[in-house]
PDB file of C-alpha atoms in Angstrom:
ATOM      1  CA  MET A  39      33.550 -30.335 -10.032  1.00  0.00           C
ATOM      2  CA  SER A  40      36.393 -31.172 -12.350  1.00  0.00           C
ATOM      3  CA  ALA A  41      38.153 -34.523 -12.257  1.00  0.00           C
ATOM      4  CA  PRO A  42      41.587 -34.580 -10.605  1.00  0.00           C
ATOM      5  CA  ALA A  43      44.541 -34.298 -12.951  1.00  0.00           C
ATOM      6  CA  GLY A  44      45.879 -37.646 -13.989  1.00  0.00           C
ATOM      7  CA  THR A  45      42.590 -39.569 -13.624  1.00  0.00           C
ATOM      8  CA  PRO A  46      41.351 -41.589 -16.625  1.00  0.00           C
ATOM      9  CA  GLY A  47      39.719 -39.378 -19.225  1.00  0.00           C
ATOM     10  CA  THR A  48      41.694 -36.220 -18.410  1.00  0.00           C
ATOM     11  CA  PRO A  49      44.125 -34.699 -20.948  1.00  0.00           C
ATOM     12  CA  GLU A  50      47.117 -35.386 -18.669  1.00  0.00           C
ATOM     13  CA  ALA A  51      46.309 -39.070 -18.479  1.00  0.00           C
ATOM     14  CA  GLY A  52      45.816 -39.201 -22.244  1.00  0.00           C
ATOM     15  CA  ASP A  53      49.173 -37.568 -22.846  1.00  0.00           C
ATOM     16  CA  ARG A  54      50.906 -40.067 -20.621  1.00  0.00           C
ATOM     17  CA  THR A  55      49.109 -42.942 -22.303  1.00  0.00           C
ATOM     18  CA  ASP A  56      50.107 -41.674 -25.736  1.00  0.00           C
ATOM     19  CA  ARG A  57      53.718 -41.315 -24.659  1.00  0.00           C
ATOM     20  CA  ALA A  58      53.746 -44.802 -23.174  1.00  0.00           C
ATOM     21  CA  GLU A  59      52.139 -46.284 -26.275  1.00  0.00           C
ATOM     22  CA  GLY A  60      54.312 -44.256 -28.671  1.00  0.00           C
ATOM     23  CA  ALA A  61      57.628 -45.146 -26.991  1.00  0.00           C
ATOM     24  CA  ALA A  62      59.263 -48.104 -28.707  1.00  0.00           C
ATOM     25  CA  PRO A  63      60.161 -50.901 -26.292  1.00  0.00           C
ATOM     26  CA  ALA A  64      63.880 -51.436 -25.747  1.00  0.00           C
ATOM     27  CA  THR A  65      65.208 -54.318 -27.819  1.00  0.00           C
ATOM     28  CA  PRO A  66      67.535 -56.940 -26.313  1.00  0.00           C
ATOM     29  CA  ARG A  67      70.370 -55.573 -28.439  1.00  0.00           C
ATOM     30  CA  ALA A  68      69.792 -52.035 -27.131  1.00  0.00           C
ATOM     31  CA  LEU A  69      69.690 -53.311 -23.566  1.00  0.00           C
ATOM     32  CA  ALA A  70      72.943 -55.200 -24.148  1.00  0.00           C
ATOM     33  CA  ARG A  71      74.625 -52.062 -25.535  1.00  0.00           C
ATOM     34  CA  ARG A  72      73.393 -50.064 -22.550  1.00  0.00           C
ATOM     35  CA  ARG A  73      74.784 -52.634 -20.116  1.00  0.00           C
ATOM     36  CA  ARG A  74      78.134 -52.589 -21.930  1.00  0.00           C
ATOM     37  CA  ARG A  75      78.316 -48.799 -21.724  1.00  0.00           C
ATOM     38  CA  GLU A  76      77.487 -48.869 -18.027  1.00  0.00           C
ATOM     39  CA  ALA A  77      80.094 -51.585 -17.436  1.00  0.00           C
ATOM     40  CA  LEU A  78      82.731 -49.542 -19.286  1.00  0.00           C
ATOM     41  CA  ARG A  79      81.880 -46.463 -17.231  1.00  0.00           C
ATOM     42  CA  ARG A  80      82.180 -48.447 -13.997  1.00  0.00           C
ATOM     43  CA  PHE A  81      85.468 -49.909 -15.198  1.00  0.00           C
ATOM     44  CA  ALA A  82      86.831 -46.443 -16.037  1.00  0.00           C
ATOM     45  CA  ARG A  83      85.793 -45.078 -12.647  1.00  0.00           C
ATOM     46  CA  GLU A  84      87.403 -47.942 -10.754  1.00  0.00           C
ATOM     47  CA  TYR A  85      90.588 -47.748 -12.846  1.00  0.00           C
ATOM     48  CA  ALA A  86      90.822 -43.966 -12.360  1.00  0.00           C
ATOM     49  CA  ARG A  87      90.962 -44.491  -8.596  1.00  0.00           C
ATOM     50  CA  ASN A  88      94.253 -46.387  -8.979  1.00  0.00           C
ATOM     51  CA  ARG A  89      96.974 -43.740  -9.213  1.00  0.00           C
ATOM     52  CA  ALA A  90      99.718 -46.238 -10.011  1.00  0.00           C
ATOM     53  CA  GLY A  91      97.641 -47.608 -12.875  1.00  0.00           C
ATOM     54  CA  LEU A  92      97.076 -44.099 -14.226  1.00  0.00           C
ATOM     55  CA  PHE A  93     100.816 -43.410 -14.097  1.00  0.00           C
ATOM     56  CA  GLY A  94     101.529 -46.636 -15.974  1.00  0.00           C
ATOM     57  CA  LEU A  95      98.878 -45.871 -18.585  1.00  0.00           C
ATOM     58  CA  ALA A  96     100.191 -42.322 -19.114  1.00  0.00           C
ATOM     59  CA  ALA A  97     103.759 -43.590 -19.495  1.00  0.00           C
ATOM     60  CA  LEU A  98     102.667 -46.245 -22.000  1.00  0.00           C
ATOM     61  CA  LEU A  99     100.715 -43.705 -24.051  1.00  0.00           C
ATOM     62  CA  ALA A 100     103.735 -41.394 -24.130  1.00  0.00           C
ATOM     63  CA  ILE A 101     106.120 -44.194 -25.146  1.00  0.00           C
ATOM     64  CA  GLY A 102     103.654 -45.476 -27.743  1.00  0.00           C
ATOM     65  CA  ALA A 103     103.297 -42.006 -29.240  1.00  0.00           C
ATOM     66  CA  LEU A 104     107.101 -41.695 -29.326  1.00  0.00           C
ATOM     67  CA  ALA A 105     107.408 -45.027 -31.124  1.00  0.00           C
ATOM     68  CA  LEU A 106     104.738 -44.103 -33.682  1.00  0.00           C
ATOM     69  CA  THR A 107     106.346 -40.740 -34.449  1.00  0.00           C
ATOM     70  CA  ALA A 108     109.915 -42.085 -34.513  1.00  0.00           C
ATOM     71  CA  PRO A 109     110.211 -41.822 -38.344  1.00  0.00           C
ATOM     72  CA  LEU A 110     109.358 -38.118 -38.036  1.00  0.00           C
ATOM     73  CA  LEU A 111     111.854 -37.510 -35.234  1.00  0.00           C
ATOM     74  CA  VAL A 112     114.810 -39.607 -36.379  1.00  0.00           C
ATOM     75  CA  ASP A 113     116.564 -39.699 -39.725  1.00  0.00           C
ATOM     76  CA  GLN A 114     117.217 -43.356 -40.557  1.00  0.00           C
ATOM     77  CA  ALA A 115     120.473 -42.383 -42.285  1.00  0.00           C
ATOM     78  CA  ASP A 116     121.836 -41.250 -38.922  1.00  0.00           C
ATOM     79  CA  LEU A 117     121.317 -44.752 -37.524  1.00  0.00           C
ATOM     80  CA  THR A 118     123.733 -46.383 -39.955  1.00  0.00           C
ATOM     81  CA  ILE A 119     127.399 -46.820 -39.124  1.00  0.00           C
ATOM     82  CA  THR A 120     128.580 -44.909 -42.183  1.00  0.00           C
ATOM     83  CA  GLY A 121     126.042 -42.095 -41.837  1.00  0.00           C
ATOM     84  CA  ALA A 122     126.644 -41.272 -38.174  1.00  0.00           C
ATOM     85  CA  PRO A 123     127.039 -37.482 -37.895  1.00  0.00           C
ATOM     86  CA  GLY A 124     128.887 -37.232 -34.567  1.00  0.00           C
ATOM     87  CA  ALA A 125     132.195 -38.265 -33.068  1.00  0.00           C
ATOM     88  CA  ALA A 126     132.561 -41.471 -31.072  1.00  0.00           C
ATOM     89  CA  TYR A 127     131.834 -41.541 -27.346  1.00  0.00           C
ATOM     90  CA  GLN A 128     130.753 -37.928 -26.946  1.00  0.00           C
ATOM     91  CA  PRO A 129     129.282 -37.365 -23.472  1.00  0.00           C
ATOM     92  CA  PRO A 130     125.795 -35.871 -23.115  1.00  0.00           C
ATOM     93  CA  SER A 131     125.628 -32.335 -24.446  1.00  0.00           C
ATOM     94  CA  VAL A 132     123.180 -29.851 -25.934  1.00  0.00           C
ATOM     95  CA  GLU A 133     123.683 -31.299 -29.403  1.00  0.00           C
ATOM     96  CA  TYR A 134     123.511 -34.920 -28.209  1.00  0.00           C
ATOM     97  CA  PRO A 135     121.403 -35.036 -25.004  1.00  0.00           C
ATOM     98  CA  LEU A 136     122.302 -38.681 -24.325  1.00  0.00           C
ATOM     99  CA  GLY A 137     125.741 -38.712 -25.932  1.00  0.00           C
ATOM    100  CA  THR A 138     126.969 -40.860 -28.829  1.00  0.00           C
ATOM    101  CA  ASP A 139     128.071 -44.458 -29.259  1.00  0.00           C
ATOM    102  CA  ASN A 140     131.342 -45.870 -30.597  1.00  0.00           C
ATOM    103  CA  PHE A 141     130.255 -45.053 -34.170  1.00  0.00           C
ATOM    104  CA  GLY A 142     129.144 -41.485 -33.427  1.00  0.00           C
ATOM    105  CA  ARG A 143     125.407 -42.247 -33.522  1.00  0.00           C
ATOM    106  CA  SER A 144     123.114 -40.378 -31.154  1.00  0.00           C
ATOM    107  CA  ILE A 145     122.039 -42.563 -28.225  1.00  0.00           C
ATOM    108  CA  LEU A 146     118.769 -40.633 -28.066  1.00  0.00           C
ATOM    109  CA  ASP A 147     118.013 -41.543 -31.692  1.00  0.00           C
ATOM    110  CA  LEU A 148     118.853 -45.189 -30.994  1.00  0.00           C
ATOM    111  CA  VAL A 149     116.559 -45.276 -27.959  1.00  0.00           C
ATOM    112  CA  ILE A 150     113.680 -43.608 -29.818  1.00  0.00           C
ATOM    113  CA  TRP A 151     114.003 -45.899 -32.837  1.00  0.00           C
ATOM    114  CA  GLY A 152     114.573 -48.969 -30.686  1.00  0.00           C
ATOM    115  CA  SER A 153     111.216 -48.439 -28.995  1.00  0.00           C
ATOM    116  CA  ARG A 154     109.503 -49.468 -32.240  1.00  0.00           C
ATOM    117  CA  VAL A 155     111.153 -52.879 -32.398  1.00  0.00           C
ATOM    118  CA  SER A 156     110.992 -53.595 -28.673  1.00  0.00           C
ATOM    119  CA  LEU A 157     107.292 -52.703 -28.390  1.00  0.00           C
ATOM    120  CA  THR A 158     106.430 -54.582 -31.595  1.00  0.00           C
ATOM    121  CA  VAL A 159     108.179 -57.725 -30.421  1.00  0.00           C
ATOM    122  CA  GLY A 160     106.614 -57.387 -26.980  1.00  0.00           C
ATOM    123  CA  PHE A 161     103.052 -57.050 -28.302  1.00  0.00           C
ATOM    124  CA  LEU A 162     103.299 -59.742 -31.006  1.00  0.00           C
ATOM    125  CA  ALA A 163     105.077 -62.256 -28.765  1.00  0.00           C
ATOM    126  CA  THR A 164     102.440 -61.639 -26.106  1.00  0.00           C
ATOM    127  CA  ALA A 165      99.676 -62.163 -28.670  1.00  0.00           C
ATOM    128  CA  VAL A 166     101.175 -65.536 -29.668  1.00  0.00           C
ATOM    129  CA  SER A 167     101.538 -66.547 -26.025  1.00  0.00           C
ATOM    130  CA  VAL A 168      98.068 -65.398 -24.955  1.00  0.00           C
ATOM    131  CA  VAL A 169      96.269 -67.029 -27.885  1.00  0.00           C
ATOM    132  CA  LEU A 170      98.093 -70.326 -27.390  1.00  0.00           C
ATOM    133  CA  GLY A 171      97.707 -70.299 -23.617  1.00  0.00           C
ATOM    134  CA  THR A 172      94.023 -69.356 -23.785  1.00  0.00           C
ATOM    135  CA  LEU A 173      93.214 -72.114 -26.277  1.00  0.00           C
ATOM    136  CA  VAL A 174      95.083 -74.780 -24.315  1.00  0.00           C
ATOM    137  CA  GLY A 175      93.775 -73.680 -20.915  1.00  0.00           C
ATOM    138  CA  MET A 176      90.163 -73.253 -21.994  1.00  0.00           C
ATOM    139  CA  THR A 177      90.128 -76.569 -23.869  1.00  0.00           C
ATOM    140  CA  ALA A 178      91.683 -78.436 -20.955  1.00  0.00           C
ATOM    141  CA  GLY A 179      89.311 -76.857 -18.438  1.00  0.00           C
ATOM    142  CA  HIS A 180      86.167 -77.377 -20.506  1.00  0.00           C
ATOM    143  CA  PHE A 181      86.760 -80.996 -21.465  1.00  0.00           C
ATOM    144  CA  GLY A 182      88.084 -81.805 -18.017  1.00  0.00           C
ATOM    145  CA  ALA A 183      84.827 -80.559 -16.493  1.00  0.00           C
ATOM    146  CA  SER A 184      82.246 -81.802 -18.990  1.00  0.00           C
ATOM    147  CA  GLY A 185      83.913 -84.065 -21.530  1.00  0.00           C
ATOM    148  CA  GLY A 186      83.481 -87.399 -19.794  1.00  0.00           C
ATOM    149  CA  ALA A 187      86.240 -89.993 -19.725  1.00  0.00           C
ATOM    150  CA  ALA A 188      87.581 -89.038 -23.163  1.00  0.00           C
ATOM    151  CA  GLY A 189      87.511 -85.354 -22.234  1.00  0.00           C
ATOM    152  CA  ARG A 190      89.477 -85.997 -19.064  1.00  0.00           C
ATOM    153  CA  ILE A 191      92.128 -87.815 -21.115  1.00  0.00           C
ATOM    154  CA  VAL A 192      92.397 -84.812 -23.460  1.00  0.00           C
ATOM    155  CA  SER A 193      92.559 -82.419 -20.523  1.00  0.00           C
ATOM    156  CA  SER A 194      95.232 -84.467 -18.782  1.00  0.00           C
ATOM    157  CA  ALA A 195      97.341 -84.693 -21.955  1.00  0.00           C
ATOM    158  CA  LEU A 196      97.168 -80.934 -22.524  1.00  0.00           C
ATOM    159  CA  MET A 197      98.135 -80.137 -18.948  1.00  0.00           C
ATOM    160  CA  ARG A 198     101.053 -82.572 -19.003  1.00  0.00           C
ATOM    161  CA  VAL A 199     102.398 -80.769 -22.070  1.00  0.00           C
ATOM    162  CA  THR A 200     101.860 -77.474 -20.257  1.00  0.00           C
ATOM    163  CA  ASP A 201     103.726 -78.772 -17.202  1.00  0.00           C
ATOM    164  CA  TRP A 202     106.594 -79.913 -19.429  1.00  0.00           C
ATOM    165  CA  PHE A 203     106.970 -76.417 -20.888  1.00  0.00           C
ATOM    166  CA  LEU A 204     106.502 -74.905 -17.436  1.00  0.00           C
ATOM    167  CA  VAL A 205     109.454 -76.720 -15.856  1.00  0.00           C
ATOM    168  CA  LEU A 206     111.835 -75.936 -18.711  1.00  0.00           C
ATOM    169  CA  PRO A 207     114.055 -72.875 -18.231  1.00  0.00           C
ATOM    170  CA  THR A 208     112.340 -70.202 -20.301  1.00  0.00           C
ATOM    171  CA  LEU A 209     115.471 -68.319 -21.258  1.00  0.00           C
ATOM    172  CA  VAL A 210     117.377 -71.470 -22.226  1.00  0.00           C
ATOM    173  CA  LEU A 211     114.492 -72.684 -24.387  1.00  0.00           C
ATOM    174  CA  ALA A 212     114.131 -69.282 -26.060  1.00  0.00           C
ATOM    175  CA  VAL A 213     117.869 -69.117 -26.782  1.00  0.00           C
ATOM    176  CA  ALA A 214     117.767 -72.638 -28.238  1.00  0.00           C
ATOM    177  CA  LEU A 215     114.831 -71.799 -30.512  1.00  0.00           C
ATOM    178  CA  ALA A 216     116.402 -68.510 -31.593  1.00  0.00           C
ATOM    179  CA  ALA A 217     119.677 -70.282 -32.360  1.00  0.00           C
ATOM    180  CA  VAL A 218     118.040 -73.045 -34.416  1.00  0.00           C
ATOM    181  CA  LEU A 219     115.614 -70.895 -36.423  1.00  0.00           C
ATOM    182  CA  PRO A 220     116.787 -68.271 -38.961  1.00  0.00           C
ATOM    183  CA  ARG A 221     117.818 -65.059 -37.251  1.00  0.00           C
ATOM    184  CA  GLY A 222     115.256 -62.293 -37.457  1.00  0.00           C
ATOM    185  CA  THR A 223     112.566 -60.422 -35.584  1.00  0.00           C
ATOM    186  CA  GLY A 224     109.960 -63.064 -36.460  1.00  0.00           C
ATOM    187  CA  THR A 225     112.144 -65.748 -34.891  1.00  0.00           C
ATOM    188  CA  ILE A 226     112.421 -63.760 -31.660  1.00  0.00           C
ATOM    189  CA  ILE A 227     108.638 -63.339 -31.568  1.00  0.00           C
ATOM    190  CA  ILE A 228     108.058 -67.075 -32.050  1.00  0.00           C
ATOM    191  CA  ALA A 229     110.764 -68.040 -29.555  1.00  0.00           C
ATOM    192  CA  ILE A 230     109.297 -65.814 -26.830  1.00  0.00           C
ATOM    193  CA  GLY A 231     105.676 -66.659 -27.619  1.00  0.00           C
ATOM    194  CA  LEU A 232     106.323 -70.415 -27.448  1.00  0.00           C
ATOM    195  CA  THR A 233     108.063 -70.217 -24.085  1.00  0.00           C
ATOM    196  CA  VAL A 234     105.871 -67.958 -21.902  1.00  0.00           C
ATOM    197  CA  TRP A 235     102.396 -69.366 -22.620  1.00  0.00           C
ATOM    198  CA  PRO A 236     102.163 -72.088 -19.884  1.00  0.00           C
ATOM    199  CA  ALA A 237     101.368 -69.598 -17.097  1.00  0.00           C
ATOM    200  CA  THR A 238      98.446 -68.243 -19.132  1.00  0.00           C
ATOM    201  CA  ALA A 239      97.196 -71.760 -19.817  1.00  0.00           C
ATOM    202  CA  ARG A 240      97.218 -72.612 -16.118  1.00  0.00           C
ATOM    203  CA  LEU A 241      95.394 -69.418 -15.194  1.00  0.00           C
ATOM    204  CA  VAL A 242      92.751 -69.800 -17.924  1.00  0.00           C
ATOM    205  CA  ARG A 243      92.157 -73.444 -17.031  1.00  0.00           C
ATOM    206  CA  ALA A 244      91.453 -72.549 -13.392  1.00  0.00           C
ATOM    207  CA  GLN A 245      89.054 -69.782 -14.445  1.00  0.00           C
ATOM    208  CA  THR A 246      87.346 -72.104 -16.953  1.00  0.00           C
ATOM    209  CA  LEU A 247      86.716 -74.722 -14.279  1.00  0.00           C
ATOM    210  CA  ALA A 248      85.088 -72.053 -12.116  1.00  0.00           C
ATOM    211  CA  VAL A 249      82.875 -70.873 -14.990  1.00  0.00           C
ATOM    212  CA  GLU A 250      81.894 -74.425 -15.961  1.00  0.00           C
ATOM    213  CA  ALA A 251      80.374 -74.957 -12.499  1.00  0.00           C
ATOM    214  CA  ARG A 252      77.954 -72.036 -12.832  1.00  0.00           C
ATOM    215  CA  PRO A 253      74.228 -72.716 -13.339  1.00  0.00           C
ATOM    216  CA  TYR A 254      73.849 -70.932 -16.680  1.00  0.00           C
ATOM    217  CA  VAL A 255      76.496 -73.194 -18.245  1.00  0.00           C
ATOM    218  CA  GLU A 256      74.629 -76.269 -17.024  1.00  0.00           C
ATOM    219  CA  ARG A 257      71.426 -74.757 -18.422  1.00  0.00           C
ATOM    220  CA  ALA A 258      73.087 -74.208 -21.793  1.00  0.00           C
ATOM    221  CA  ARG A 259      74.171 -77.855 -21.907  1.00  0.00           C
ATOM    222  CA  ALA A 260      70.681 -79.019 -20.931  1.00  0.00           C
ATOM    223  CA  LEU A 261      69.208 -76.984 -23.804  1.00  0.00           C
ATOM    224  CA  GLY A 262      71.470 -78.769 -26.279  1.00  0.00           C
ATOM    225  CA  GLY A 263      74.465 -76.438 -26.455  1.00  0.00           C
ATOM    226  CA  GLY A 264      77.537 -78.219 -27.802  1.00  0.00           C
ATOM    227  CA  HIS A 265      81.148 -77.853 -26.768  1.00  0.00           C
ATOM    228  CA  ALA A 266      81.869 -75.072 -29.277  1.00  0.00           C
ATOM    229  CA  HIS A 267      78.764 -73.102 -28.254  1.00  0.00           C
ATOM    230  CA  VAL A 268      79.508 -73.320 -24.535  1.00  0.00           C
ATOM    231  CA  MET A 269      83.174 -72.398 -24.971  1.00  0.00           C
ATOM    232  CA  ALA A 270      82.560 -69.515 -27.365  1.00  0.00           C
ATOM    233  CA  TRP A 271      79.461 -67.925 -25.820  1.00  0.00           C
ATOM    234  CA  HIS A 272      79.718 -68.736 -22.115  1.00  0.00           C
ATOM    235  CA  VAL A 273      83.291 -69.605 -21.134  1.00  0.00           C
ATOM    236  CA  LEU A 274      85.352 -67.251 -23.309  1.00  0.00           C
ATOM    237  CA  PRO A 275      83.549 -64.001 -22.341  1.00  0.00           C
ATOM    238  CA  ASN A 276      84.010 -64.834 -18.660  1.00  0.00           C
ATOM    239  CA  VAL A 277      87.721 -65.634 -18.898  1.00  0.00           C
ATOM    240  CA  MET A 278      88.572 -62.602 -21.067  1.00  0.00           C
ATOM    241  CA  PRO A 279      88.992 -60.168 -18.125  1.00  0.00           C
ATOM    242  CA  VAL A 280      91.603 -62.480 -16.609  1.00  0.00           C
ATOM    243  CA  VAL A 281      93.265 -62.907 -19.994  1.00  0.00           C
ATOM    244  CA  LEU A 282      93.392 -59.131 -20.441  1.00  0.00           C
ATOM    245  CA  ALA A 283      95.082 -58.610 -17.076  1.00  0.00           C
ATOM    246  CA  GLN A 284      97.536 -61.412 -17.847  1.00  0.00           C
ATOM    247  CA  THR A 285      98.291 -59.838 -21.224  1.00  0.00           C
ATOM    248  CA  THR A 286      99.476 -56.577 -19.707  1.00  0.00           C
ATOM    249  CA  LEU A 287     101.853 -58.488 -17.462  1.00  0.00           C
ATOM    250  CA  LEU A 288     103.164 -60.676 -20.286  1.00  0.00           C
ATOM    251  CA  VAL A 289     104.034 -57.693 -22.483  1.00  0.00           C
ATOM    252  CA  ALA A 290     106.572 -56.570 -19.899  1.00  0.00           C
ATOM    253  CA  THR A 291     107.973 -60.109 -19.702  1.00  0.00           C
ATOM    254  CA  SER A 292     108.211 -60.327 -23.501  1.00  0.00           C
ATOM    255  CA  ILE A 293     110.024 -56.986 -23.800  1.00  0.00           C
ATOM    256  CA  ILE A 294     112.548 -58.038 -21.154  1.00  0.00           C
ATOM    257  CA  ALA A 295     112.990 -61.404 -22.893  1.00  0.00           C
ATOM    258  CA  GLU A 296     113.609 -59.688 -26.250  1.00  0.00           C
ATOM    259  CA  SER A 297     116.169 -57.405 -24.664  1.00  0.00           C
ATOM    260  CA  THR A 298     117.862 -60.375 -22.999  1.00  0.00           C
ATOM    261  CA  LEU A 299     118.036 -62.350 -26.246  1.00  0.00           C
ATOM    262  CA  ALA A 300     119.416 -59.329 -28.101  1.00  0.00           C
ATOM    263  CA  PHE A 301     121.935 -58.728 -25.293  1.00  0.00           C
ATOM    264  CA  LEU A 302     123.089 -62.353 -25.594  1.00  0.00           C
ATOM    265  CA  GLY A 303     123.662 -61.880 -29.320  1.00  0.00           C
ATOM    266  CA  VAL A 304     120.886 -64.110 -30.696  1.00  0.00           C
ATOM    267  CA  GLY A 305     118.666 -61.245 -31.868  1.00  0.00           C
ATOM    268  CA  ASP A 306     118.493 -59.659 -35.279  1.00  0.00           C
ATOM    269  CA  PRO A 307     121.701 -57.619 -35.777  1.00  0.00           C
ATOM    270  CA  THR A 308     120.166 -55.609 -38.616  1.00  0.00           C
ATOM    271  CA  VAL A 309     117.535 -53.853 -36.485  1.00  0.00           C
ATOM    272  CA  VAL A 310     117.894 -51.346 -33.674  1.00  0.00           C
ATOM    273  CA  SER A 311     116.330 -52.377 -30.378  1.00  0.00           C
ATOM    274  CA  TRP A 312     116.981 -51.567 -26.752  1.00  0.00           C
ATOM    275  CA  GLY A 313     118.537 -54.940 -26.110  1.00  0.00           C
ATOM    276  CA  GLY A 314     120.634 -54.579 -29.248  1.00  0.00           C
ATOM    277  CA  VAL A 315     121.972 -51.229 -28.009  1.00  0.00           C
ATOM    278  CA  LEU A 316     122.964 -52.853 -24.712  1.00  0.00           C
ATOM    279  CA  GLU A 317     124.636 -55.724 -26.567  1.00  0.00           C
ATOM    280  CA  ALA A 318     126.556 -53.252 -28.739  1.00  0.00           C
ATOM    281  CA  ALA A 319     127.647 -51.352 -25.625  1.00  0.00           C
ATOM    282  CA  ARG A 320     128.923 -54.564 -24.056  1.00  0.00           C
ATOM    283  CA  ASN A 321     130.867 -55.506 -27.191  1.00  0.00           C
ATOM    284  CA  ALA A 322     132.350 -52.008 -27.394  1.00  0.00           C
ATOM    285  CA  GLY A 323     133.664 -52.236 -23.829  1.00  0.00           C
ATOM    286  CA  ALA A 324     131.480 -49.433 -22.520  1.00  0.00           C
ATOM    287  CA  ILE A 325     131.136 -51.146 -19.148  1.00  0.00           C
ATOM    288  CA  SER A 326     134.861 -51.351 -18.452  1.00  0.00           C
ATOM    289  CA  SER A 327     135.494 -47.901 -19.978  1.00  0.00           C
ATOM    290  CA  GLY A 328     132.930 -46.168 -17.788  1.00  0.00           C
ATOM    291  CA  ILE A 329     130.867 -44.872 -20.727  1.00  0.00           C
ATOM    292  CA  TRP A 330     127.646 -44.901 -18.722  1.00  0.00           C
ATOM    293  CA  TRP A 331     125.574 -42.914 -21.242  1.00  0.00           C
ATOM    294  CA  TYR A 332     125.849 -45.825 -23.683  1.00  0.00           C
ATOM    295  CA  MET A 333     124.227 -48.298 -21.264  1.00  0.00           C
ATOM    296  CA  VAL A 334     121.934 -46.398 -18.896  1.00  0.00           C
ATOM    297  CA  PRO A 335     119.337 -44.882 -21.348  1.00  0.00           C
ATOM    298  CA  PRO A 336     118.248 -48.164 -23.023  1.00  0.00           C
ATOM    299  CA  GLY A 337     118.274 -49.909 -19.641  1.00  0.00           C
ATOM    300  CA  LEU A 338     116.056 -47.227 -18.130  1.00  0.00           C
ATOM    301  CA  ALA A 339     113.717 -47.419 -21.131  1.00  0.00           C
ATOM    302  CA  ILE A 340     113.308 -51.176 -20.651  1.00  0.00           C
ATOM    303  CA  ALA A 341     112.713 -50.728 -16.915  1.00  0.00           C
ATOM    304  CA  LEU A 342     110.167 -47.931 -17.474  1.00  0.00           C
ATOM    305  CA  VAL A 343     108.118 -49.900 -20.011  1.00  0.00           C
ATOM    306  CA  ALA A 344     108.191 -53.061 -17.897  1.00  0.00           C
ATOM    307  CA  LEU A 345     107.138 -51.083 -14.815  1.00  0.00           C
ATOM    308  CA  SER A 346     104.348 -49.312 -16.717  1.00  0.00           C
ATOM    309  CA  PHE A 347     102.849 -52.545 -18.031  1.00  0.00           C
ATOM    310  CA  THR A 348     103.140 -54.121 -14.590  1.00  0.00           C
ATOM    311  CA  LEU A 349     101.324 -51.186 -12.970  1.00  0.00           C
ATOM    312  CA  CYS A 350      98.564 -51.377 -15.593  1.00  0.00           C
ATOM    313  CA  GLY A 351      98.248 -55.108 -15.072  1.00  0.00           C
ATOM    314  CA  ARG A 352      97.975 -54.755 -11.311  1.00  0.00           C
ATOM    315  CA  ALA A 353      95.385 -52.012 -11.714  1.00  0.00           C
ATOM    316  CA  LEU A 354      93.331 -54.217 -14.031  1.00  0.00           C
ATOM    317  CA  GLU A 355      93.533 -57.067 -11.545  1.00  0.00           C
ATOM    318  CA  SER A 356      92.262 -54.803  -8.759  1.00  0.00           C
ATOM    319  CA  VAL A 357      89.329 -53.701 -10.919  1.00  0.00           C
ATOM    320  CA  ILE A 358      88.452 -57.233 -12.014  1.00  0.00           C
ATOM    321  CA  ASN A 359      88.884 -58.772  -8.558  1.00  0.00           C
ATOM    322  CA  PRO A 360      87.168 -56.603  -5.904  1.00  0.00           C
ATOM    323  CA  ARG A 361      89.049 -58.441  -3.133  1.00  0.00           C
ATOM    324  CA  LEU A 362      92.290 -56.805  -4.342  1.00  0.00           C
ATOM    325  CA  ARG A 363      90.937 -53.260  -4.077  1.00  0.00           C
ATOM    326  CA  GLY A 364      92.060 -51.007  -1.306  1.00  0.00           C
TER     327      GLY A 364
END
C-alpha cells in the first residue's frame, strides 16, 4: 500500500520542502515596498470613487500640459506691444477666438502664456508657505508635548508669532511686502508665501500633538530616540498626508493672491500673467467700454484652476479622513 500523497518521504512532500527551503525570506525592505504599493493602490481606488476629484485632476493635467507646451503654441514676439499682429479690440472671431486687447494682441495667446507664470507663482509660493508652516507647526507641537518647561516656552513663542501673522490682513501684508521689496516674480512668491503659512502651522501642530500621544512615539523616546529622530521618523511621515491635502488648497489661494496683487498693480509688469491681463484690461477701460472678451477669459481661467485645486484637495481629505467619505 503506497503512502498518501503529501506525507513525509513522498516526492510531493519533498518538492514542497525544497520550494519552502529554496524561497528566500522577504526582507523588511521588500515588505515595506509591498506595503507602500498596496497603500498606493488603495489610495488610487478611493480617489477614483470621487468624481469631483477626478474632474479637478483632469482639468489640472490639461492646464499643466497647456502651460508646458505654451512656447510651442505661442510666438513670444506676438506678446509684445510692438509685435502684436492684430487690430485693437477685435471681438472673438475665427482668427482670434478670444478677441484682441488694446494693443492688438490675441487674448488666447495671453491666457495660454499667462498660465505659466500664474501656475509657477502658485506652486512656489505654496512650497514656501507649506515648508515654513510645517516646520513651525511640527516644532511647536513636538516641543509642547515632550520638551518639558523649556519646550513649552519654545512652543508658546512659536504659536504667538503664528497668531500674530494669523490676525494680520493677508492681502494688506502681501501688498506691503510687495511694495517694499524690488518688483518681480520672486517678490510676489515671497510675499504670498510669508503671509499664508499660519493656517498650515496651526493644522500641523494639532496633528503633531495627536501623533505625539501614540504609543510608538513613547516607545521611541524610551529607547533613546532624540528630538530630531522622533520628528523625522515618526511625526513627519504621519503629518504628511494632512500637509499634502493642505497644499492642494493653498495652491488655489496662492494663484488668486498672485492675480489680486497683479490686478492691484504691485506685480511684475514685464511678465504676462492672468492677473496682469485683468489689470491691463482695467487700465484700458475695458470694463466701462463693455469689452467683455478682455476680462472674462483670464477670470474664468483663474476660477477654473482654483476650483480644480479645491476639488482635488477635498478629494484628498476624504481619502485621508474616512469620516468625510460618502
